[in-house]
Coordinates of C-alpha atoms (C1' of nucleotides) in Angstrom, one line a residue:
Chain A
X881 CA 131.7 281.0 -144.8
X882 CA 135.2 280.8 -143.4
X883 CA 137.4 282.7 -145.8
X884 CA 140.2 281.1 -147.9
X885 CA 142.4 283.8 -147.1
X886 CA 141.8 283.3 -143.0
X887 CA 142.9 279.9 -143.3
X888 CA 146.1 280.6 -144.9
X889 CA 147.2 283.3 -143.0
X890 CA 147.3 281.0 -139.8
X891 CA 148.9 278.2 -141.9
X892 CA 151.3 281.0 -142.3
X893 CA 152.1 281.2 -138.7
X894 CA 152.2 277.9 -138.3
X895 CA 154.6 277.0 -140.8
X896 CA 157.4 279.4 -139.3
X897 CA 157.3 277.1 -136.8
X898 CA 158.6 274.3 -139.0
X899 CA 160.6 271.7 -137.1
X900 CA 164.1 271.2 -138.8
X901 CA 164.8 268.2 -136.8
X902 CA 165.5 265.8 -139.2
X903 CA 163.2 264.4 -141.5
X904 CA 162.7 260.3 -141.7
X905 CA 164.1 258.9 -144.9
X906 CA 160.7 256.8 -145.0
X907 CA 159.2 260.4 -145.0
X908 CA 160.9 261.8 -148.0
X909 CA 161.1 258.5 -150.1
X910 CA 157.2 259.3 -150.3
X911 CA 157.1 262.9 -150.8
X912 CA 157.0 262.7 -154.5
X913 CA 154.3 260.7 -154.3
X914 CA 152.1 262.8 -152.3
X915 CA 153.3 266.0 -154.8
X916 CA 152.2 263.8 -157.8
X917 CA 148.9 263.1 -156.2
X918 CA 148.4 266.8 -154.8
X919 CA 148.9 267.6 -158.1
X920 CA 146.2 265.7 -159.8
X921 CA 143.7 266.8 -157.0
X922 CA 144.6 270.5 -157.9
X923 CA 144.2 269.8 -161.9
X924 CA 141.0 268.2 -160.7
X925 CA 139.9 271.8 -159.2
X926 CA 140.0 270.5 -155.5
X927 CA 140.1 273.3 -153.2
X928 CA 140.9 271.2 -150.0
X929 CA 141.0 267.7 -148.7
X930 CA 141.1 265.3 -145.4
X931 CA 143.7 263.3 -144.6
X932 CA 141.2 260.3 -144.2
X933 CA 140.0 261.0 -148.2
X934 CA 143.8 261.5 -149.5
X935 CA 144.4 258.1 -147.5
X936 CA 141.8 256.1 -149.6
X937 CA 142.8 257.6 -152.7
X938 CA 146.3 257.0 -152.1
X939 CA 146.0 253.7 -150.2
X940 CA 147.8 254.3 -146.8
X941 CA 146.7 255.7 -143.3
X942 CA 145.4 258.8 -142.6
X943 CA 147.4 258.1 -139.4
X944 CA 150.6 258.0 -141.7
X945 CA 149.4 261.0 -143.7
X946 CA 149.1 263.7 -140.8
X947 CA 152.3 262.0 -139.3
X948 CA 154.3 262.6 -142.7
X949 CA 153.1 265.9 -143.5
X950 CA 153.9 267.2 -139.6
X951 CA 157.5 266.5 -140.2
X952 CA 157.6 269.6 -141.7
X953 CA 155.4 271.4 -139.6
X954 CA 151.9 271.9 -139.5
X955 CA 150.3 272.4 -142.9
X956 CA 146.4 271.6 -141.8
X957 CA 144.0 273.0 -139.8
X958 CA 141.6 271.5 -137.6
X959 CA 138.2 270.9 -138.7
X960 CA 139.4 271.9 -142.0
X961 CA 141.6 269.7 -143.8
X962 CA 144.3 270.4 -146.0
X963 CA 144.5 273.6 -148.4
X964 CA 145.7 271.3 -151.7
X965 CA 147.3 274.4 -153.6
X966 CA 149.4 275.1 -150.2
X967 CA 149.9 271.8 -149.2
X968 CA 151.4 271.4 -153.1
X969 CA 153.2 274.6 -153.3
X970 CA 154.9 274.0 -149.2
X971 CA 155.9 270.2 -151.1
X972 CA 156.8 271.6 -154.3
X973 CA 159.0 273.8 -152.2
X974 CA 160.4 271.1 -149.7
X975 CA 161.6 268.8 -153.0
X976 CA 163.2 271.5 -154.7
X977 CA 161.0 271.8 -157.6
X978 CA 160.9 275.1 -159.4
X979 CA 165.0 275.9 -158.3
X980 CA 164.7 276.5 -161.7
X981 CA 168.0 273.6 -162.3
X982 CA 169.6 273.9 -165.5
X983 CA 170.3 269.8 -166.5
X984 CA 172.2 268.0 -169.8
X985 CA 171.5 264.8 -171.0
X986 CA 174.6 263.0 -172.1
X987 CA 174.1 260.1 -174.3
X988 CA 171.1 261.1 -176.9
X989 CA 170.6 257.2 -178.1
X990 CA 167.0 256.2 -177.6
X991 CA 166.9 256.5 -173.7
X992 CA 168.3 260.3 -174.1
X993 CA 165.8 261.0 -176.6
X994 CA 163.0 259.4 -174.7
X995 CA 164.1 261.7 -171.8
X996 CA 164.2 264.6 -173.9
X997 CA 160.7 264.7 -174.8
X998 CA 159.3 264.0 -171.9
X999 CA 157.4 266.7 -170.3
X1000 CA 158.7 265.4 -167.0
X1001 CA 161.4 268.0 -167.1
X1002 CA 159.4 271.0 -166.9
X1003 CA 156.9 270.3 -164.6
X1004 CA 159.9 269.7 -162.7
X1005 CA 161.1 273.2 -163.3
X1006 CA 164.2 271.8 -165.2
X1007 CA 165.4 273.2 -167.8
X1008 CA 167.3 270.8 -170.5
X1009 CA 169.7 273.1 -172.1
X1010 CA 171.9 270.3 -174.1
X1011 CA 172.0 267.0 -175.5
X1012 CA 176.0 265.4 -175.8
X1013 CA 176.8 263.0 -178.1
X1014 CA 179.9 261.6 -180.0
X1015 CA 177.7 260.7 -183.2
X1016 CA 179.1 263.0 -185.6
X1017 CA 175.7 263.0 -187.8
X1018 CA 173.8 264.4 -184.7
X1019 CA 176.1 266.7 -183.1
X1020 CA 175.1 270.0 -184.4
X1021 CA 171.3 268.9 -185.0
X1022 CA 168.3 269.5 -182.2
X1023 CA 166.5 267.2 -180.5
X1024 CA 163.3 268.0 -179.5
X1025 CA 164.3 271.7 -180.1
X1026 CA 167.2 270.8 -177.7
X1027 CA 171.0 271.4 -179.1
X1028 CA 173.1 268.3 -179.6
X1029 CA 177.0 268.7 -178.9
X1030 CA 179.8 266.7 -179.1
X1031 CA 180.6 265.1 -175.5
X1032 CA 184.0 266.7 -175.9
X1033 CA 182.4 270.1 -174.8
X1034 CA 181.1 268.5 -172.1
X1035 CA 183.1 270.0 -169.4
X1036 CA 183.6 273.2 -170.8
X1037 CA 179.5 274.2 -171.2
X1038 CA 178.6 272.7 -167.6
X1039 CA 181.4 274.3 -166.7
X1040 CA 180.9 277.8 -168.1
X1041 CA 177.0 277.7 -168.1
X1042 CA 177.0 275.8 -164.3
X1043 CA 174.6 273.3 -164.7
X1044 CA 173.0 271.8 -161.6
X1045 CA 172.3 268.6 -162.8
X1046 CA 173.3 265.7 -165.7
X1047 CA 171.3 262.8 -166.9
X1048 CA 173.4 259.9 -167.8
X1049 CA 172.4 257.5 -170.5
X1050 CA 175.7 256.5 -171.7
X1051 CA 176.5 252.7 -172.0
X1052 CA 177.9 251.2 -168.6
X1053 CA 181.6 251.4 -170.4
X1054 CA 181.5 255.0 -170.8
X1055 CA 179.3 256.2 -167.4
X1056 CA 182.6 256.6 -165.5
X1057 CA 184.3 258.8 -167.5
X1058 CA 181.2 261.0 -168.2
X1059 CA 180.4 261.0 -164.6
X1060 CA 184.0 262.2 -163.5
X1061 CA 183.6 264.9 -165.9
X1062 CA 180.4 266.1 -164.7
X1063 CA 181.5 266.1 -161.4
X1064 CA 184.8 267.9 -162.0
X1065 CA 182.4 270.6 -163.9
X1066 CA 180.5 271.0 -160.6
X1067 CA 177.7 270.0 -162.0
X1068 CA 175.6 268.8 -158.1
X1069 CA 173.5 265.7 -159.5
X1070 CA 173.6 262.8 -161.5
X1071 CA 170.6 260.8 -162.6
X1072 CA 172.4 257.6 -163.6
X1073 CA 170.3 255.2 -166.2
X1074 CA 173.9 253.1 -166.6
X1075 CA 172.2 249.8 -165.0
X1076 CA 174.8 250.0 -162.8
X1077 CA 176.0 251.5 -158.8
X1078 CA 177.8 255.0 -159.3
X1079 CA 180.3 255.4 -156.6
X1080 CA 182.1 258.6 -156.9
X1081 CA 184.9 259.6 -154.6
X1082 CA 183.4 263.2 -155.0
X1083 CA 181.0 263.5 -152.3
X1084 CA 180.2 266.4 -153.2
X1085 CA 178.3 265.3 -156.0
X1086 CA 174.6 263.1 -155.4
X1087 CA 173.8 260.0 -157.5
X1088 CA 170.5 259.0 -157.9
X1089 CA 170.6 255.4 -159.9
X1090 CA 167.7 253.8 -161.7
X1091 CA 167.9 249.9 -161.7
X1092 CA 165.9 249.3 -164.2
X1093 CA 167.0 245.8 -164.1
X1094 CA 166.2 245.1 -160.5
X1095 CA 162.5 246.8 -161.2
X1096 CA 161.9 243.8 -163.7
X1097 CA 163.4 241.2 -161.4
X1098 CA 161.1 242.4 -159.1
X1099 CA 157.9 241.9 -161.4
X1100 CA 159.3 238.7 -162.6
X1101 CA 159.9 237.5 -159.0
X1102 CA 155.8 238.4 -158.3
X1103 CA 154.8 237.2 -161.3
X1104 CA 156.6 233.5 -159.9
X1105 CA 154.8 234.0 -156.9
X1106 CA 151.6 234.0 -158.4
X1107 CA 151.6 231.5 -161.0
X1108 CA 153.5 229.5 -157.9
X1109 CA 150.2 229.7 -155.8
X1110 CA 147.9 229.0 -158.7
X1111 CA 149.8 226.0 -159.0
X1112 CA 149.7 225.0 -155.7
X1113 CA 145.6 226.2 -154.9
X1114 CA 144.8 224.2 -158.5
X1115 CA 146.9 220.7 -157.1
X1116 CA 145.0 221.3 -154.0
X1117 CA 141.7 221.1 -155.9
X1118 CA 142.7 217.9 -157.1
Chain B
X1045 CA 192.0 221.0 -150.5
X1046 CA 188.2 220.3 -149.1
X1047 CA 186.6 219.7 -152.5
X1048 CA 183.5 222.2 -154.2
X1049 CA 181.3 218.8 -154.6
X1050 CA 181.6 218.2 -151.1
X1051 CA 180.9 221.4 -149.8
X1052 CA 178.2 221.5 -152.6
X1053 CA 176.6 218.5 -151.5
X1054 CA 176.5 219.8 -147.9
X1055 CA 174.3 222.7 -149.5
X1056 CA 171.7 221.0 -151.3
X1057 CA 171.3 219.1 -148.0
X1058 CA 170.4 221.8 -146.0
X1059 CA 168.3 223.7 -148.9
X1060 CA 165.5 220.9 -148.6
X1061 CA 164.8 222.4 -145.5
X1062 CA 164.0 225.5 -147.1
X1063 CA 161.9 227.9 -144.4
X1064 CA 159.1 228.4 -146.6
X1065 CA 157.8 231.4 -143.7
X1066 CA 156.8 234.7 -145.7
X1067 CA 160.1 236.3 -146.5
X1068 CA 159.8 239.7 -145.3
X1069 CA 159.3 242.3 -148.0
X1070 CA 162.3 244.8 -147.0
X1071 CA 164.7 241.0 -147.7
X1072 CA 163.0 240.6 -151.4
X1073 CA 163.4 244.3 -152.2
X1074 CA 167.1 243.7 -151.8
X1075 CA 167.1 240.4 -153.8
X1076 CA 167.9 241.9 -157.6
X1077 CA 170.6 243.9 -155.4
X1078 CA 172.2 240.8 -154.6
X1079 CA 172.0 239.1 -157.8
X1080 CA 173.6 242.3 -159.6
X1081 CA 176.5 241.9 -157.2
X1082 CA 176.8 238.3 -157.2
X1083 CA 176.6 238.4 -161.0
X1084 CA 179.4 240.7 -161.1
X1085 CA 181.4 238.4 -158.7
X1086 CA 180.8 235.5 -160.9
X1087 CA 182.1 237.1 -164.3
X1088 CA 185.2 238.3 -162.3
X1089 CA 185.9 234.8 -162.1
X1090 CA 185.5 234.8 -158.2
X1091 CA 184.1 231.1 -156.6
X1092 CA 183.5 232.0 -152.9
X1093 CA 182.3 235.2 -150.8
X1094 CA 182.0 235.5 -147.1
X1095 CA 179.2 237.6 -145.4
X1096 CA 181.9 240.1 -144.4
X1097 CA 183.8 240.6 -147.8
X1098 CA 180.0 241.2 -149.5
X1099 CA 179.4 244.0 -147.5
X1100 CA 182.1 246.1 -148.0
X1101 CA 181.6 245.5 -151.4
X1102 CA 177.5 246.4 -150.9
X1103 CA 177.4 248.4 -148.2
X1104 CA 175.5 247.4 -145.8
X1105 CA 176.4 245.2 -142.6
X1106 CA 177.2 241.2 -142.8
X1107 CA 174.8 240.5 -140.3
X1108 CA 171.9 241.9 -142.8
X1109 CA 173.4 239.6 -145.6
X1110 CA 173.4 236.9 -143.0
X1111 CA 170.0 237.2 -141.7
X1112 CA 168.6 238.1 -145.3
X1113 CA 170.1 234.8 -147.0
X1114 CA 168.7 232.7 -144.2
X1115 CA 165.0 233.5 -145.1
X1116 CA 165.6 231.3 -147.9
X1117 CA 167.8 228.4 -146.4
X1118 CA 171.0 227.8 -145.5
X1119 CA 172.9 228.8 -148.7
X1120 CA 176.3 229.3 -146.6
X1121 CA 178.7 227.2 -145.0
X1122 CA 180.5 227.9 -141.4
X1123 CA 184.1 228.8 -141.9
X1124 CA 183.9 228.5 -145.5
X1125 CA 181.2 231.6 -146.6
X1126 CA 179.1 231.2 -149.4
X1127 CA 180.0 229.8 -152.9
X1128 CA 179.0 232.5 -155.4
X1129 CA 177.7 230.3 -157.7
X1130 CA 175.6 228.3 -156.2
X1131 CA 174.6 231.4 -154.8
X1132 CA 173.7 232.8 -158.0
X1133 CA 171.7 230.2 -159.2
X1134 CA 169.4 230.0 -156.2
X1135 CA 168.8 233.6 -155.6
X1136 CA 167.7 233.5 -159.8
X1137 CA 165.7 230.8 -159.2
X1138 CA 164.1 232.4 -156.7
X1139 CA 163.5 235.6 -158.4
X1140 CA 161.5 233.4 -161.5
X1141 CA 165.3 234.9 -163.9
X1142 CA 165.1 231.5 -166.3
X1143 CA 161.7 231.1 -166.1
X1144 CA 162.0 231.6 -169.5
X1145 CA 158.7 234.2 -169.9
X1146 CA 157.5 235.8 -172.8
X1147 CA 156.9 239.3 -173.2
X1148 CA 155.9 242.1 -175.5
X1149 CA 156.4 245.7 -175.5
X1150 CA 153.4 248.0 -176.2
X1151 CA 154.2 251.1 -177.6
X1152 CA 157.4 252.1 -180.2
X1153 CA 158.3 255.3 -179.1
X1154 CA 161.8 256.3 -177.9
X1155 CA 161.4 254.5 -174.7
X1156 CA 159.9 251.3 -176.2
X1157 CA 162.8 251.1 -178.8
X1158 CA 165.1 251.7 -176.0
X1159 CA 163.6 248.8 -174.0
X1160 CA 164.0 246.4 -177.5
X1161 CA 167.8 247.5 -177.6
X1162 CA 169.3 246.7 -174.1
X1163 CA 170.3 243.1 -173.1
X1164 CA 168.5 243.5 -169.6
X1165 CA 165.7 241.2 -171.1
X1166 CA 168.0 238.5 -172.2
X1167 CA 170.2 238.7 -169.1
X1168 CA 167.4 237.7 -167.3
X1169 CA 165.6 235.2 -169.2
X1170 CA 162.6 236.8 -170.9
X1171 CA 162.2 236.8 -174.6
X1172 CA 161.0 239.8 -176.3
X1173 CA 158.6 238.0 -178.9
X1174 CA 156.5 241.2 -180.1
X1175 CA 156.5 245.1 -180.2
X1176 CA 152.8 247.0 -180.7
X1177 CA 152.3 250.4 -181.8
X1178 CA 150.0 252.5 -183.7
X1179 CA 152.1 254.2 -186.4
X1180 CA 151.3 251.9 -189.4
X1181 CA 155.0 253.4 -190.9
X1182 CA 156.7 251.1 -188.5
X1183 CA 153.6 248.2 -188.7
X1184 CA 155.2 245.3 -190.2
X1185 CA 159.2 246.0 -189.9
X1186 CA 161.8 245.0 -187.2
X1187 CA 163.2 246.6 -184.7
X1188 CA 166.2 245.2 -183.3
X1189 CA 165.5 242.0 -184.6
X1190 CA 161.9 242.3 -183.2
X1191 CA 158.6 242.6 -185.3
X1192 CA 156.4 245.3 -184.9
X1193 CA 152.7 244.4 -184.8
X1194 CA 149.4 246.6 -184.8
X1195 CA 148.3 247.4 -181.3
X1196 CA 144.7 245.8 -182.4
X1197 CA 146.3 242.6 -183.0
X1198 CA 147.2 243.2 -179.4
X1199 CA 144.8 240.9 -177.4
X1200 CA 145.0 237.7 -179.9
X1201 CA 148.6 237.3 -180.3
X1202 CA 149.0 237.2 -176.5
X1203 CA 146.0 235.2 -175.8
X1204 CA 147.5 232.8 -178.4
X1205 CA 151.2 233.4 -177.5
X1206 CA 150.7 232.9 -174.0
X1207 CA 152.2 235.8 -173.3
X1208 CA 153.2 236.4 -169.7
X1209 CA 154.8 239.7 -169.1
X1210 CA 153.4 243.0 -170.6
X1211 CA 155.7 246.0 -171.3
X1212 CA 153.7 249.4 -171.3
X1213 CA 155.6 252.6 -172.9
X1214 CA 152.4 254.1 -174.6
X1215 CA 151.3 257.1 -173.4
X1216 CA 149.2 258.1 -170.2
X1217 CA 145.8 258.6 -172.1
X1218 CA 146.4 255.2 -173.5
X1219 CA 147.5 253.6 -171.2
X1220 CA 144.6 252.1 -169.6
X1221 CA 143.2 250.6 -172.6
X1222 CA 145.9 248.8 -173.2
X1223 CA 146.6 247.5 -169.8
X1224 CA 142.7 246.1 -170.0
X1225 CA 143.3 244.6 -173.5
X1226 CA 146.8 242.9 -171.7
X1227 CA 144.8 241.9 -168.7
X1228 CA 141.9 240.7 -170.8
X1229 CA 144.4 238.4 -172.6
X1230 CA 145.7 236.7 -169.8
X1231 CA 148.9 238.4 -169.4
X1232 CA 150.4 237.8 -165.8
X1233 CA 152.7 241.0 -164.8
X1234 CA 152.5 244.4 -166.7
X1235 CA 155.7 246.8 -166.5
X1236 CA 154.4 250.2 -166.6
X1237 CA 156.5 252.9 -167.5
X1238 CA 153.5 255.3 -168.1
X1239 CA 154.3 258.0 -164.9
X1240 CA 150.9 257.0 -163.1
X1241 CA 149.8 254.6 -161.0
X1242 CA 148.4 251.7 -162.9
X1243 CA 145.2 250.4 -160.8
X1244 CA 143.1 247.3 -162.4
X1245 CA 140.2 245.2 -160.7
X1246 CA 141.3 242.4 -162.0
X1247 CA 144.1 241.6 -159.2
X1248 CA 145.4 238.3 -161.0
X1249 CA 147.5 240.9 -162.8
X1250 CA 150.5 242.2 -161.6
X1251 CA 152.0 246.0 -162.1
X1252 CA 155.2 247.5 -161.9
X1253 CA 155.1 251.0 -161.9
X1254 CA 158.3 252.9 -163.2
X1255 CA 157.8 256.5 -161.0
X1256 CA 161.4 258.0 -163.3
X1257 CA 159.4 261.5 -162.3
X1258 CA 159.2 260.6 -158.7
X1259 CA 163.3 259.3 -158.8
X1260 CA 164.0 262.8 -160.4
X1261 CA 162.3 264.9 -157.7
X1262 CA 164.2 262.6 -155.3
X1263 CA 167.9 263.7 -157.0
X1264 CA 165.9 267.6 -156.7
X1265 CA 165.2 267.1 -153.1
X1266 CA 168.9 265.5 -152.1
X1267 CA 170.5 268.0 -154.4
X1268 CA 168.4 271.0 -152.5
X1269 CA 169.3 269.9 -149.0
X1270 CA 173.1 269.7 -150.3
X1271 CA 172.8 273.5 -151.6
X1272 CA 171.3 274.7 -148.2
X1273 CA 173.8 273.0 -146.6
X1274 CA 177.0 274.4 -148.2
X1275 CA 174.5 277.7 -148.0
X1276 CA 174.5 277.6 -144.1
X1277 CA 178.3 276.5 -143.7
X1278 CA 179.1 279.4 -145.8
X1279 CA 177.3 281.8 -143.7
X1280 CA 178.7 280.4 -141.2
X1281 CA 182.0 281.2 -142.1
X1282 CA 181.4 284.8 -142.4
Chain C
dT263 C1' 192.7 220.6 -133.7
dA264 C1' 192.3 225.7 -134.4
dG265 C1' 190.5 229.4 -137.1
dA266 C1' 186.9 231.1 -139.7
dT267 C1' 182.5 232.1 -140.6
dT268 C1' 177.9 230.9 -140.6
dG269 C1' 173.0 230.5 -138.5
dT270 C1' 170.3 232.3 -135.0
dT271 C1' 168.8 234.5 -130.9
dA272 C1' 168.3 238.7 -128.3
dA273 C1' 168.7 243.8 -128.2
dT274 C1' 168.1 248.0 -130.6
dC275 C1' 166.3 251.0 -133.6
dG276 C1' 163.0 253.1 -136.6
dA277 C1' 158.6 253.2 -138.8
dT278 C1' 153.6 252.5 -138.6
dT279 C1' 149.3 252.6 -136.5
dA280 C1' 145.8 253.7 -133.0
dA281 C1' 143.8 256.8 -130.0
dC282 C1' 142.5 261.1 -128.3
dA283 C1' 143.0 265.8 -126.6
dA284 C1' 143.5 270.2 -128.8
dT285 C1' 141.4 273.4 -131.8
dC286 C1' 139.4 275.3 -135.8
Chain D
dT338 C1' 128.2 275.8 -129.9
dA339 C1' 128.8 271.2 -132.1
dG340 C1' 131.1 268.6 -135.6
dA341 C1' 135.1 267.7 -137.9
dT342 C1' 139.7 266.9 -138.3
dT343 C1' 144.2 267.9 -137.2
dG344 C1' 148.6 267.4 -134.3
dT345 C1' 150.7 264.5 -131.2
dT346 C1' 151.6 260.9 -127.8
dA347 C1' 151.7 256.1 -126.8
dA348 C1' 151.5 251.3 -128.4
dT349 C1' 152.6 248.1 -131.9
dC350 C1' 154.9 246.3 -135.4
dG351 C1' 158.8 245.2 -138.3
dA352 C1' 163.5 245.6 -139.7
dT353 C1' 168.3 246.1 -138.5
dT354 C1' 172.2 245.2 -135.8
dA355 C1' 175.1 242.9 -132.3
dA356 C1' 176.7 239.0 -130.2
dC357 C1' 177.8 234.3 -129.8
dA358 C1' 177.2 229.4 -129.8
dA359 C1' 177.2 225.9 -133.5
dT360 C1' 179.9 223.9 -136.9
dC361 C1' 182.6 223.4 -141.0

DNA sequence: TAGATTGTTAATCGATTAACAATC
DNA sequence: TAGATTGTTAATCGATTAACAATC
């Protein structure tokens, strides 16, 4: 039997080679999709896998697999397949997981506290290290064993403690304010819950929105479709 | 002054004509985009928009506006631009907002209460009739205004209800079971914000998976390839 | 009428899929 | 060695942008 160990040390090689050209956005919108699936397979105690099995599982082309997972250099091996732990570990890697971020969550109304009890966080590798709020019955309390401080701190502790990255779940009135704050604190990333665009003169700082909203629209716009063809297939039948 | 009504009239004229071609998917991804905007436009008080004046406001070019509004008909008007809205009201109506759907959420948690607090439901025309947990504390109380039911009333009340659009916050393990039980009851679109793909045989149902752990490794990735960056021009500098 | 702005066609660009030689 | 499966090129498909004639 070929060892384990043969087979990585070529991937080894191989991936010193990695081509930096620049990867396609299409690419990376579904790299967290192939970490979260690599990751079940691993849980699962898979040891290695095809791109034409991955493909059925996942529901694309194996075509589209190998194409993806070349962007960053070659991670297979011929006859073989892929190594799952590497192939999770190189992806892990790629997306920045285990940097070991420090975040805050600012706003601990429901949506804060959902986020802070998530385990989402730390298999993420971040770290929540505060809750900010400007309840005055909270502030000083935990969370989920995480501290709760009053929003007035906010700049000092990101400052001071350099966090990498702030979750905002603010109402849309305040998300401005908190946002320039964060940024002037240097924290590097915003995840914005407001239901709303971020645009921040600061370039320097990445905003990754969640539209809730538009997801809905979305499933009520299929939803229409459906019933809309039922309709139409049931008058037919008339 | 050339009169709204006229230029109205003009519109519903050409609308008739609607191109009912398969809209491309990339154009309905963008729809809830354009609604959110045009909303905005509309509460500012604003009546007309041209192509070019939306996309400096949206970022992204006029001839995509152009070309994406003309999937649906001709909703504009040469040398005039497009009246906001009219605008409005046709891009809801094409998303199925005011369709006027029922909906229950599955699962009291933090993210489930969260969910029965905002006003995105109302905005867009879904009424919240029911919330379903386990916890028999919470079993027979409000929350925000909505009752609370026991999750093994689930299947009746929306096979009686009618309900059409199924809110899932439970958690992973339960998740399935609950998605049947929805499915089962002849619920038409489920919004899944249990972090996994949501697969079900029965394909007259329609998902909506929430990924937030997927968006979250996306704000890792971007905020990675930002620190290598400022890394290498540092290096550089030396 | 003249100016503005759409609707629409054609050109470009990027992403996906198919196919197969390279190679483990 | 033979079988399997990748890495990679070429072909296809779809989406975006540019340009301009149509028309309000």
């Amino acid at each position: 039997m070929e060892s384990i160990d043969k087979v990585h040390g070529t991937f080894e090689r191989r991936v010193m080679e990695t081509k930096d050209t620049d990867v396609p956005t299409a690419v990376i919108k579904r790299l967290p999709r192939y970490h979260r699936y690599l990751g079940d397979l691993l849980e699962a105690g898979r040891l290695r896998i095809s791109s034409s099995e991955l493909s059925k599982i996942m529901n694309v082309t194996a075509s589209q697999i190998r194409q993806d997972l070349n962007c960053f250099g070659g991670f297979g091996q011929q006859g073989y397949g892929y190594n799952i732990k590497y192939l999770f570990s190189k992806i892990s890697e790629l997306l920045g997981v285990a940097e070991g971020y420090d975040c805050v969550i600012v706003g601990a109304g429901n949506l804060g506290r959902a986020l802070a009890s998530t385990r989402m966080f730390g298999r993420r590798g971040i770290n929540r290290i505060a809750l900010f709020d400007v309840n005055p019955e909270i502030v000083g309390t935990e969370i989920y064993g995480i501290p709760v401080y009053h929003i007035d701190e906010l700049y000092d502790f990101c400052k001071h403690k350099r966090v990498n990255i702030g979750v905002l779940t603010v109402p849309k009135s305040a998300a401005y304010d908190v946002a320039r704050t964060l940024a002037a604190a240097g924290v590097k990333g915003i995840w914005n819950f407001a239901n709303m665009e971020l645009k921040l003169d600061d370039d320097s700082v990445i905003v990754e929105n969640i539209h809730l909203g538009d997801s809905l629209m979305t499933l009520c716009y299929k939803v229409k479709v459906k019933n809309d063809q039922i309709k139409k297939s049931a008058e037919g039948e008339e």
